[in-house]
Short mmCIF file of N, CA, C and O and ligand atoms in Angstrom, two decimals:
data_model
loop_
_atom_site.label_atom_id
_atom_site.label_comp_id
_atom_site.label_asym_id
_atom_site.label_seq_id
_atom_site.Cartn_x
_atom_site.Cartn_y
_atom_site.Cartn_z
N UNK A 26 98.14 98.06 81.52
CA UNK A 26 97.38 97.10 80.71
C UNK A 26 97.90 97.10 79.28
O UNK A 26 98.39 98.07 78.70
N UNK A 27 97.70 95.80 78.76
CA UNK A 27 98.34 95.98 77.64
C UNK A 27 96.86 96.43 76.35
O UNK A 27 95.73 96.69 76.78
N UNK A 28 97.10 96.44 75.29
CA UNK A 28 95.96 96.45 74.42
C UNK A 28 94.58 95.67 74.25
O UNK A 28 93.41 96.03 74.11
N UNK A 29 95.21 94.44 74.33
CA UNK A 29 94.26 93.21 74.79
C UNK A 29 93.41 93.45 75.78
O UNK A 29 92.20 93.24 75.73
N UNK A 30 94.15 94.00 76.91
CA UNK A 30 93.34 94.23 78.44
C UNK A 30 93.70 93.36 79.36
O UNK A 30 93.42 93.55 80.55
N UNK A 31 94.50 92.12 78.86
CA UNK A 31 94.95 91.23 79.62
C UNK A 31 96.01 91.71 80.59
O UNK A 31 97.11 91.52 80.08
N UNK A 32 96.10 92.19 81.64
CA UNK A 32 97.30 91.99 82.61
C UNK A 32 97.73 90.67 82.99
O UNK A 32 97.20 89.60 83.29
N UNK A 33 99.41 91.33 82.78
CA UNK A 33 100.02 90.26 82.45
C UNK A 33 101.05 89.46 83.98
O UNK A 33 101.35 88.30 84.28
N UNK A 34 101.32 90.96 84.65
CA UNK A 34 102.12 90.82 85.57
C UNK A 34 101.38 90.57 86.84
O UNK A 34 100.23 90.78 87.22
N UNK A 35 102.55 89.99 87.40
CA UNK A 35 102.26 89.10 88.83
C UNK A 35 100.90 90.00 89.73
O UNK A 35 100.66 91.20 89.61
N UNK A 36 100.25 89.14 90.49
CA UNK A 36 99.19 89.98 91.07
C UNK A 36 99.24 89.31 92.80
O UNK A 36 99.69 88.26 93.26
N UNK A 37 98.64 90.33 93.33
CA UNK A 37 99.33 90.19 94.51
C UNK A 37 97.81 88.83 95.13
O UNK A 37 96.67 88.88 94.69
N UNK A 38 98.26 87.90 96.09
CA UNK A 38 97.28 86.46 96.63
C UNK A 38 96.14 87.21 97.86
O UNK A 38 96.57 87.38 99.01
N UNK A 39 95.14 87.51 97.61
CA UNK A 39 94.19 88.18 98.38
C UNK A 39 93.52 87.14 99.22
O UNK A 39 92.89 86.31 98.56
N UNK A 40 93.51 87.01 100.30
CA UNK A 40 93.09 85.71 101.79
C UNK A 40 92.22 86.81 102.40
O UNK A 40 91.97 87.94 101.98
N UNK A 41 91.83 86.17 103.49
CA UNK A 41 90.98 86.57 104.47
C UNK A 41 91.30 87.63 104.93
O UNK A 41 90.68 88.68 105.06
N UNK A 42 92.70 87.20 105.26
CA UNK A 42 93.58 88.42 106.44
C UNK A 42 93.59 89.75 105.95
O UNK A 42 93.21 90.77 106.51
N UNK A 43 94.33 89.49 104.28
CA UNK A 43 94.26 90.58 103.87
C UNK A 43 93.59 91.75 102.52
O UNK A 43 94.02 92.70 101.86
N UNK A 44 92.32 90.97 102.66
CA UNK A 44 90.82 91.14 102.16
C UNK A 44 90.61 92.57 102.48
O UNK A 44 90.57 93.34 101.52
N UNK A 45 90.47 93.03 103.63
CA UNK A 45 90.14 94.16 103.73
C UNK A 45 91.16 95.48 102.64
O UNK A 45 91.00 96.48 101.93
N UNK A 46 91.99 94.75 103.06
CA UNK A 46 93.40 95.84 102.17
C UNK A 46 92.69 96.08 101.22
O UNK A 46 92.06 97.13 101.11
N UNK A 47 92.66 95.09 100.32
CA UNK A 47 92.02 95.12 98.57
C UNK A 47 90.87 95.58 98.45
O UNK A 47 90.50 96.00 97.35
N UNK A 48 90.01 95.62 99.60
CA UNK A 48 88.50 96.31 99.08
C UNK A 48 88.95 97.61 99.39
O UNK A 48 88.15 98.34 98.80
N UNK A 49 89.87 98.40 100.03
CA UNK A 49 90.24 99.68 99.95
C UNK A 49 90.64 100.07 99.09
O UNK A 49 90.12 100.87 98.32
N UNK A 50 91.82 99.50 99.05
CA UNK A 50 92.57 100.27 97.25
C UNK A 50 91.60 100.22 96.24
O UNK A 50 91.71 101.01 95.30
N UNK A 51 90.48 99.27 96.29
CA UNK A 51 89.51 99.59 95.07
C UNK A 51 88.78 100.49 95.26
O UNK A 51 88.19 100.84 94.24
N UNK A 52 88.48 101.21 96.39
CA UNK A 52 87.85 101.96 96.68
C UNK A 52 88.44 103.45 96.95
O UNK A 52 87.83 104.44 97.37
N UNK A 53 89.72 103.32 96.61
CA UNK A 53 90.74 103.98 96.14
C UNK A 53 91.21 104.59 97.66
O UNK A 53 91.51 105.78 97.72
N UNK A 54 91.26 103.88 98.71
CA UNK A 54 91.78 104.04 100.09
C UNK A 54 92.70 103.80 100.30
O UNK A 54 93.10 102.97 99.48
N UNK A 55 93.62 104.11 101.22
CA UNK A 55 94.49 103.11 102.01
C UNK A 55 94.44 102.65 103.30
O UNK A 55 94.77 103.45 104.17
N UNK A 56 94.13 101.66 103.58
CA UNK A 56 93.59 101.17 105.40
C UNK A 56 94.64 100.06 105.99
O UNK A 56 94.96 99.13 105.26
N UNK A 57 94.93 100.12 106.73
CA UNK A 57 95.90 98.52 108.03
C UNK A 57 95.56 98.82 109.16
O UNK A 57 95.75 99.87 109.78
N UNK A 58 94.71 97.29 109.62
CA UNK A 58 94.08 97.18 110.65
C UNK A 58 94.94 97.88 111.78
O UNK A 58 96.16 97.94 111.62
N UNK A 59 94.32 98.43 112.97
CA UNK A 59 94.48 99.14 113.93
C UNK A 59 94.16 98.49 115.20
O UNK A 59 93.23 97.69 115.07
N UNK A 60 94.63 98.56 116.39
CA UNK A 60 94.51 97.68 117.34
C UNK A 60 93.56 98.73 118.64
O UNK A 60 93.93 99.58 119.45
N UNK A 61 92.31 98.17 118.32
CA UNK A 61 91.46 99.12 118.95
C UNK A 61 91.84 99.31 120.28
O UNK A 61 91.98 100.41 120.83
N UNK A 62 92.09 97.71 121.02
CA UNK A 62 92.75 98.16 122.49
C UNK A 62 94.09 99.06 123.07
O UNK A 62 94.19 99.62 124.16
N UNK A 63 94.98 98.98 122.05
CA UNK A 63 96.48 100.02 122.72
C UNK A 63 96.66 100.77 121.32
O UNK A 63 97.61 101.48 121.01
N UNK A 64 95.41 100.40 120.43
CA UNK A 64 95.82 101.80 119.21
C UNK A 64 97.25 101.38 118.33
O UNK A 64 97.41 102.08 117.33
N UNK A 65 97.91 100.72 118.48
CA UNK A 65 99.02 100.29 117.49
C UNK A 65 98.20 99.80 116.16
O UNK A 65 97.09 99.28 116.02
N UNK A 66 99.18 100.17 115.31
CA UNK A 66 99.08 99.88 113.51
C UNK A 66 99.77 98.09 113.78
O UNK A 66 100.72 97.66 114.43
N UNK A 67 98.48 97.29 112.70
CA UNK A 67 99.29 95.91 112.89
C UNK A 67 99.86 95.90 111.56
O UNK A 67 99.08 96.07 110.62
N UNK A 68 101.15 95.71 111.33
CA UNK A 68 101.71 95.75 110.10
C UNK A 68 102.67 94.96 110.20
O UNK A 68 102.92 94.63 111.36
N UNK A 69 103.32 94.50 109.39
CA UNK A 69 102.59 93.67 108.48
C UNK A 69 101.18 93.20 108.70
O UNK A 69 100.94 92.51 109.69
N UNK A 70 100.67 93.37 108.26
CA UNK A 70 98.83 93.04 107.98
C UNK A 70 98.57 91.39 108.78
O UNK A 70 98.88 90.28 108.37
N UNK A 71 97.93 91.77 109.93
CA UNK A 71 97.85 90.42 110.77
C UNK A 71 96.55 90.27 111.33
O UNK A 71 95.74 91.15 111.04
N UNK A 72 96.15 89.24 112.14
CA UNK A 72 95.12 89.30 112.69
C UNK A 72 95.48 88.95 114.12
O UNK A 72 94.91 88.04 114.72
N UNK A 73 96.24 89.53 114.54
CA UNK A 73 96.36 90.06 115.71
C UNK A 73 97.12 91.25 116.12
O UNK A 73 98.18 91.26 115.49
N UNK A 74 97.03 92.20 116.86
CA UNK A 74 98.04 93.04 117.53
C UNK A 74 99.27 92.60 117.87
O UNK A 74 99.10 91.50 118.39
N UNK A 75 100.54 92.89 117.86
CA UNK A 75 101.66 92.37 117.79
C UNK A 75 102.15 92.89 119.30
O UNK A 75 102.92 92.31 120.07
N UNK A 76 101.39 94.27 119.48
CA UNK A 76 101.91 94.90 120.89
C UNK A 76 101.35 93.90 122.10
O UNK A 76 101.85 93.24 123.01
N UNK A 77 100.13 94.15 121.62
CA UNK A 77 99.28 93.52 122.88
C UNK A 77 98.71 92.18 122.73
O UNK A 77 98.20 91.65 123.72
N UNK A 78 98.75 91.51 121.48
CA UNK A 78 97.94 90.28 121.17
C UNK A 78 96.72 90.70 120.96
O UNK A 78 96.14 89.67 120.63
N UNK A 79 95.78 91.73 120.94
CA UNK A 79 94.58 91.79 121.29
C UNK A 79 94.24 90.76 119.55
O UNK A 79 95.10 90.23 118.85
N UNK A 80 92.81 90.79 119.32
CA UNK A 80 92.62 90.45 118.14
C UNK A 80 91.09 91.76 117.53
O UNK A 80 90.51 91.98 116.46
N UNK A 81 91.04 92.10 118.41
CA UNK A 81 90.17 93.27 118.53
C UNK A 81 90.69 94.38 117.21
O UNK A 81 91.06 95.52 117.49
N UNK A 82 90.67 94.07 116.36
CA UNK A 82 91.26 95.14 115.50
C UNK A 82 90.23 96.06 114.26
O UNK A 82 89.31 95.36 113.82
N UNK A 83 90.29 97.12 113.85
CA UNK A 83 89.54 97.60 112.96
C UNK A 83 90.45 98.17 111.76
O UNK A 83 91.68 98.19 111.69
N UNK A 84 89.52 98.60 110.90
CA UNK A 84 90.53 98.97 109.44
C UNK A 84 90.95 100.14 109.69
O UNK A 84 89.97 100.62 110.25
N UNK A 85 91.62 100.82 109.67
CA UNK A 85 91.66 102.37 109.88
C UNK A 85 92.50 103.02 108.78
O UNK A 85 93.59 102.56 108.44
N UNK A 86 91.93 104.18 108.18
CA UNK A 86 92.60 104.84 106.98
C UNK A 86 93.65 106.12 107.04
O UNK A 86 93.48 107.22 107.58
N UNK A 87 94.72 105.66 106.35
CA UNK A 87 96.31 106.41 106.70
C UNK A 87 96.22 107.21 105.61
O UNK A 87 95.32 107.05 104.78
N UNK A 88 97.02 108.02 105.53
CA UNK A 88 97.16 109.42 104.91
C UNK A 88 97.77 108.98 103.47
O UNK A 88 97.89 109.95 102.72
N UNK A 89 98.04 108.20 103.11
CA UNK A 89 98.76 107.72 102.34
C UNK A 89 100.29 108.41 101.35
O UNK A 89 100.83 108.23 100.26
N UNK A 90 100.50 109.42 102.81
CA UNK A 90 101.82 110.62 102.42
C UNK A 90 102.92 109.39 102.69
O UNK A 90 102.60 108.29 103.13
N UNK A 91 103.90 109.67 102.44
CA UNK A 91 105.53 108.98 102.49
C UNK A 91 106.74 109.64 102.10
O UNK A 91 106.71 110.82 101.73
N UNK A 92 107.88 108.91 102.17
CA UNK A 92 108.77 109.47 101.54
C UNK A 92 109.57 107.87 100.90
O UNK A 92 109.40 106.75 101.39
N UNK A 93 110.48 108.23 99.66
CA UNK A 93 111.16 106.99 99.29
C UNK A 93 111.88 107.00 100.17
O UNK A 93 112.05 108.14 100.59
N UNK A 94 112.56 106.04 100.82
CA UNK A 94 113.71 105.79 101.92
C UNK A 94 114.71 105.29 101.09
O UNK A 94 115.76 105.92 101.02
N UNK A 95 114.46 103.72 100.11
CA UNK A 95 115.20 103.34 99.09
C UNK A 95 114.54 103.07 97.63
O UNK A 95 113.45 103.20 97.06
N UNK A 96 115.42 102.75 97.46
CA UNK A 96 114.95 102.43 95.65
C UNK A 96 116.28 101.04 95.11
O UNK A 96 117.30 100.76 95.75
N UNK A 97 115.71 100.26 93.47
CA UNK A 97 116.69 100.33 92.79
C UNK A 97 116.20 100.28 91.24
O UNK A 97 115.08 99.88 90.91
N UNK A 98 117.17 100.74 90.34
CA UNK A 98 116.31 100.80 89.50
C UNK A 98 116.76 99.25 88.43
O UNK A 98 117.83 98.65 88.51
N UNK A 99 115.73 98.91 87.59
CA UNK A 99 116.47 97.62 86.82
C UNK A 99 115.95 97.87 85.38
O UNK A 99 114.87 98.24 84.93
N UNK A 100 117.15 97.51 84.85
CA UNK A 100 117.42 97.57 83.49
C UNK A 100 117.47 96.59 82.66
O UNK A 100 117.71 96.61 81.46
N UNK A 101 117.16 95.42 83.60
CA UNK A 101 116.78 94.07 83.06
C UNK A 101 115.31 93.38 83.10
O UNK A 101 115.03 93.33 84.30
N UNK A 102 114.33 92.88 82.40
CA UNK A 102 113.37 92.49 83.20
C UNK A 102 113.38 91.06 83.19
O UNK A 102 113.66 90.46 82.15
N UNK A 103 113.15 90.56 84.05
CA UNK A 103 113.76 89.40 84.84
C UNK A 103 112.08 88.50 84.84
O UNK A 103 112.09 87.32 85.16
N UNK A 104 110.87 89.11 84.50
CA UNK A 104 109.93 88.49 84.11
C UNK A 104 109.66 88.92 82.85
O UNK A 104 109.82 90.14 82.76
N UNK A 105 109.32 88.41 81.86
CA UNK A 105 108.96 88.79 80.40
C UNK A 105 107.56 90.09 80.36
O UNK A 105 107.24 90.78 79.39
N UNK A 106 106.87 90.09 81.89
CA UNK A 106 105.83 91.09 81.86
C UNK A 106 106.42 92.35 81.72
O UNK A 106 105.86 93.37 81.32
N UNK A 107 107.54 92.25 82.07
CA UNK A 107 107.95 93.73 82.55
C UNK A 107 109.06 94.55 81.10
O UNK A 107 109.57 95.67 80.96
N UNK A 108 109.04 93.49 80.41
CA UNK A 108 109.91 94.34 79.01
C UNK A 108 109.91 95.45 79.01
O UNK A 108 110.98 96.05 79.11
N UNK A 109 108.83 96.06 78.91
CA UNK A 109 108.51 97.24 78.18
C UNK A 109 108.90 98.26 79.31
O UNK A 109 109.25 99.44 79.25
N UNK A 110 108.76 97.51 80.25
CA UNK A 110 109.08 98.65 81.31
C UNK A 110 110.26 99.63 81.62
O UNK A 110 110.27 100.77 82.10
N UNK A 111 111.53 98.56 81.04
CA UNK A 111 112.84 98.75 81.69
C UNK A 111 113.16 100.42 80.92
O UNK A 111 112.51 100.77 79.93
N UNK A 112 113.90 101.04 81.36
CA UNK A 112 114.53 100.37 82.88
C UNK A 112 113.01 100.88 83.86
O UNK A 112 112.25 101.66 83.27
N UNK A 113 112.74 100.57 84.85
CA UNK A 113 112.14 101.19 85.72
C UNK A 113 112.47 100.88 87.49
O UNK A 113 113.03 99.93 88.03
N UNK A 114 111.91 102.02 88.00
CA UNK A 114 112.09 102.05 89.77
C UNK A 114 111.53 100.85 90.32
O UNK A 114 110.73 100.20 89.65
N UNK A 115 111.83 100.54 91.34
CA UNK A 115 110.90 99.53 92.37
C UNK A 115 111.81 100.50 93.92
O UNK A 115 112.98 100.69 94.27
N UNK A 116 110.06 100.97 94.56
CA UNK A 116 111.13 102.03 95.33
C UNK A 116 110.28 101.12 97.04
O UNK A 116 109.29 100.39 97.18
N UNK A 117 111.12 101.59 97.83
CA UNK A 117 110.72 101.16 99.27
C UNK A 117 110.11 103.05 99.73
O UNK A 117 110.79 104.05 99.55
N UNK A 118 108.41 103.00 100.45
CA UNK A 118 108.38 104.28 100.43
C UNK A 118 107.96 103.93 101.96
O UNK A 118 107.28 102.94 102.20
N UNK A 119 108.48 104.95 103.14
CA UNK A 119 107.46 105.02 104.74
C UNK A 119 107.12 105.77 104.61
O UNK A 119 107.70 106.85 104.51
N UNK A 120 105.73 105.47 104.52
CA UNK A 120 104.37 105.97 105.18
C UNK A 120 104.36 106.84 107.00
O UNK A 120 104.48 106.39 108.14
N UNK A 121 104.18 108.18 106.46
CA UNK A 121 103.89 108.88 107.93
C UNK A 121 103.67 108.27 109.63
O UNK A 121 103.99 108.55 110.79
N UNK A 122 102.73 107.05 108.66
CA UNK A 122 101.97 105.90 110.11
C UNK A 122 103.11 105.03 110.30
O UNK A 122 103.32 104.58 111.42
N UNK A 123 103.88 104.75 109.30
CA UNK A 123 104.70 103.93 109.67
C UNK A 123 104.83 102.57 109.02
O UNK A 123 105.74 101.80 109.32
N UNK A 124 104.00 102.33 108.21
CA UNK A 124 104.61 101.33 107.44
C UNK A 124 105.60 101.57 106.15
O UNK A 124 105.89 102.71 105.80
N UNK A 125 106.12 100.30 105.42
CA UNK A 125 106.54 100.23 104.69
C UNK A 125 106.23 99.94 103.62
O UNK A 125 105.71 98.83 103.76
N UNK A 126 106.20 100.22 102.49
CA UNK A 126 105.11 99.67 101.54
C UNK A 126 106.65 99.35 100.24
O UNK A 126 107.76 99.87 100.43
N UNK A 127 106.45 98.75 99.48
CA UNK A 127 107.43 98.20 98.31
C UNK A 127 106.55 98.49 96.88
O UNK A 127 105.64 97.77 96.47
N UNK A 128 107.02 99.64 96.26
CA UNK A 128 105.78 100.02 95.21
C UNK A 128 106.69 100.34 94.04
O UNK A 128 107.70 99.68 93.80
N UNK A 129 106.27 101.41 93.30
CA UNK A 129 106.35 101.67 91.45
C UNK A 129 105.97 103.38 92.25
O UNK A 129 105.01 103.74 92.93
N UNK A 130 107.06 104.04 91.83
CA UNK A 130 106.57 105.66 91.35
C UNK A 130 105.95 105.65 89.78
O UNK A 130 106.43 104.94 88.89
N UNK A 131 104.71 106.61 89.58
CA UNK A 131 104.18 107.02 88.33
C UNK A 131 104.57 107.96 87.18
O UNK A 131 104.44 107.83 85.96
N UNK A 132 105.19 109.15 88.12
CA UNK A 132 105.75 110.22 87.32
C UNK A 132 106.93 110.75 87.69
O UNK A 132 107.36 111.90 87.57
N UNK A 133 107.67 109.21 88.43
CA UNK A 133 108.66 110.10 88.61
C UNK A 133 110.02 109.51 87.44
O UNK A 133 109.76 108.34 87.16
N UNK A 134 110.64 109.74 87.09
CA UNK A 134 111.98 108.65 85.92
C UNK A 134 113.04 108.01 86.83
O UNK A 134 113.23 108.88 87.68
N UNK A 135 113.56 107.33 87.02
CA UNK A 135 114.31 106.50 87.67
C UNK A 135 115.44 107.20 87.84
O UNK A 135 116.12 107.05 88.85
N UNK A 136 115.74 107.94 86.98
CA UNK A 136 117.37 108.67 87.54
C UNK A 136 116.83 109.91 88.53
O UNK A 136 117.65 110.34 89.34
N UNK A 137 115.17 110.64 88.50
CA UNK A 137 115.11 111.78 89.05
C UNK A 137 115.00 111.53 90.65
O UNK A 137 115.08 112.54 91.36
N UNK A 138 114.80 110.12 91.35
CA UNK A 138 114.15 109.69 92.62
C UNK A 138 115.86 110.25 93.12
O UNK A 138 117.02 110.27 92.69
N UNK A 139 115.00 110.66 94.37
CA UNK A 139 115.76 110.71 95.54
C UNK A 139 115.81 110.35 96.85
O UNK A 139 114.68 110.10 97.26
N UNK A 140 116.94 110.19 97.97
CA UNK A 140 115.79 109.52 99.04
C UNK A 140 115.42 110.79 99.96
O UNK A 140 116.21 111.68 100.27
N UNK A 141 114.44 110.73 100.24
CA UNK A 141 113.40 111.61 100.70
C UNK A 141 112.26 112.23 100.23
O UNK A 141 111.52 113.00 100.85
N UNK A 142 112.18 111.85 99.11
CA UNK A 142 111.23 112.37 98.16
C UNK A 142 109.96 111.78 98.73
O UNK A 142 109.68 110.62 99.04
N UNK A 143 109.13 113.18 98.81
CA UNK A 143 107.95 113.14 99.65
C UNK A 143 106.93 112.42 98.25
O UNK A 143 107.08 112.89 97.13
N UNK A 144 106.22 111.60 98.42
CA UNK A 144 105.04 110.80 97.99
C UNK A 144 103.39 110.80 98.40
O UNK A 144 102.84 111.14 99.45
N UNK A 145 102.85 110.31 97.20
CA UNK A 145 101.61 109.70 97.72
C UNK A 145 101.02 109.00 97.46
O UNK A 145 101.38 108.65 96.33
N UNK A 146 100.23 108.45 97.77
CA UNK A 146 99.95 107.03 97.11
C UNK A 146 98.79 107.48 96.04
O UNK A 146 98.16 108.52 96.28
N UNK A 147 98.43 106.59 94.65
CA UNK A 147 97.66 107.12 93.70
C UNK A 147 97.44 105.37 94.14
O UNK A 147 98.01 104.56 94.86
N UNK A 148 96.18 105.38 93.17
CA UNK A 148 95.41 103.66 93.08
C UNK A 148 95.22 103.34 91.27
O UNK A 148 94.60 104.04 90.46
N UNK A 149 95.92 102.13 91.03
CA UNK A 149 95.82 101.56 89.56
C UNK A 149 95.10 100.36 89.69
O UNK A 149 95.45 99.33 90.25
N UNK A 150 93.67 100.72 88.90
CA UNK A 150 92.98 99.31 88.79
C UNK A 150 93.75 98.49 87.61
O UNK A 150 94.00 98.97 86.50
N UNK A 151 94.03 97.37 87.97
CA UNK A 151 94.63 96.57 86.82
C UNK A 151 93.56 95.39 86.58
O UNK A 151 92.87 95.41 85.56
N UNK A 152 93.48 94.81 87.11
CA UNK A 152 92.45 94.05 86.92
C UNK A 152 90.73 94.61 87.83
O UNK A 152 90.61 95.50 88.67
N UNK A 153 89.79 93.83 87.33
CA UNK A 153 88.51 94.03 88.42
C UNK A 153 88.31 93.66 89.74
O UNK A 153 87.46 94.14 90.49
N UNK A 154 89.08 92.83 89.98
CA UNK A 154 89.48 91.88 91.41
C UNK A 154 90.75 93.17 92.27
O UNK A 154 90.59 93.48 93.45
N UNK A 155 91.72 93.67 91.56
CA UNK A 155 92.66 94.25 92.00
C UNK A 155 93.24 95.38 91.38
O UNK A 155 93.53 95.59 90.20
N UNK A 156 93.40 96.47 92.98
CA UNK A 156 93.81 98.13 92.41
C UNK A 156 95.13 97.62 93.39
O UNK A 156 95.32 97.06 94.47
N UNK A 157 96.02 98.32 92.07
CA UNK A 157 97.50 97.73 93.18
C UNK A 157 97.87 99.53 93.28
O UNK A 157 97.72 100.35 92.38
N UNK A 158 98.39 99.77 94.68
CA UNK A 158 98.83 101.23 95.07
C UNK A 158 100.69 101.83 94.46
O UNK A 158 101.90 101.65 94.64
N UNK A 159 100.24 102.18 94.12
CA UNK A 159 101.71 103.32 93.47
C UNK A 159 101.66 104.77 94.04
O UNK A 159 100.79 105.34 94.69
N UNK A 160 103.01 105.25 93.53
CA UNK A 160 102.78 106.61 94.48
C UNK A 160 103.54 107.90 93.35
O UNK A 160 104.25 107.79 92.35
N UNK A 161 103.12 108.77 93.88
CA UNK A 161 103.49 109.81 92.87
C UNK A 161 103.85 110.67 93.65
O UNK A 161 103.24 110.69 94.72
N UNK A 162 105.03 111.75 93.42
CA UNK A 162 105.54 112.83 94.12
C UNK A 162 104.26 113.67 94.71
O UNK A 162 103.07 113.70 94.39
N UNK A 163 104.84 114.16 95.46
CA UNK A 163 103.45 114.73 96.50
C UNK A 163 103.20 116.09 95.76
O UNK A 163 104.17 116.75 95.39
N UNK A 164 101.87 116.53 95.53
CA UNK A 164 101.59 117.81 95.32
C UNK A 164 101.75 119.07 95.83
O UNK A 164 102.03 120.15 95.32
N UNK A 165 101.42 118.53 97.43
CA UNK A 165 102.12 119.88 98.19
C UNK A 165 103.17 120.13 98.17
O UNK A 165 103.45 121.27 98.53
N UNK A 166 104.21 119.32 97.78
CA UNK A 166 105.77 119.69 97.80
C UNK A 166 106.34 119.00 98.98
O UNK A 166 107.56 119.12 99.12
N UNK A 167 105.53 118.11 100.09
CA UNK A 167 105.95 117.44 101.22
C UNK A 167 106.12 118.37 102.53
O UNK A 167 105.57 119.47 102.49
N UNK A 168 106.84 118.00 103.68
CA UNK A 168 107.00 118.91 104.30
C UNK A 168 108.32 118.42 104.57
O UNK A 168 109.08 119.07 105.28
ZN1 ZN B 13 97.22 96.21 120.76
#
């Protein structure tokens, strides 16, 4: 946030589908619907099961452990929100369950990331409508 309080940068389009997501992260969770009939994770975030079609699905909450797989870092900011930022990470992290998530490390510096670096997800309210998820090196040390 800047001083003002105004956030400035892009915010992610919250629909029906993926409504539930956002009342988690505010609630400082992480949840993707689950396919009650064959138990598969629907991910990308759908309203249906991808294995089975079912539509039978519930929210179910993931560990929110990972590791970075990739990263890159930019030294340009290519939206005027992000000045202040540069250089900074934009890292690709999988999640234990298996998704992929496209986020911001907190404490980590852009030259220190590595790939495998065990994570976790932390929650940043930026606005009142929206907590966008970032991740921070894991405390336990990962496994
Ligand atoms: Zn299914």
């Amino acid at each position: 946030m800047t001083d003002s309080g105004a956030y400035l940068k892009p915010l992610p389009l919250i629909n029906s589908t993926n409504r539930p997501f956002w009342s988690a992260t505010k609630a400082g969770e992480l949840r993707f619907p689950r396919c009650v009939n064959c138990g598969s994770w629907v991910y990308p975030i759908a309203t249906m099961c991808q294995a089975c079609w079912s539509d039978n699905l519930r929210w179910d909450r993931v560990t929110g452990r990972g590791s970075v797989s990739s990263w890159v870092v930019y030294h340009r900011a290519f939206d005027p929100s992000f000045a202040e930022d540069v250089p900074y990470a934009v890292v690709q992290v999988d999640l234990e369950e298996g998704m992929r998530l496209i986020s911001n490390l907190v404490d980590v510096e852009p030259g220190d990331i590595v790939a495998g670096l065990p994570v976790e997800a932390v929650f940043d309210p930026v606005t009142p409508e929206v907590t966008l998820v970032k991740f921070r090196r894991r405390r336990d040390g990962g496994s």
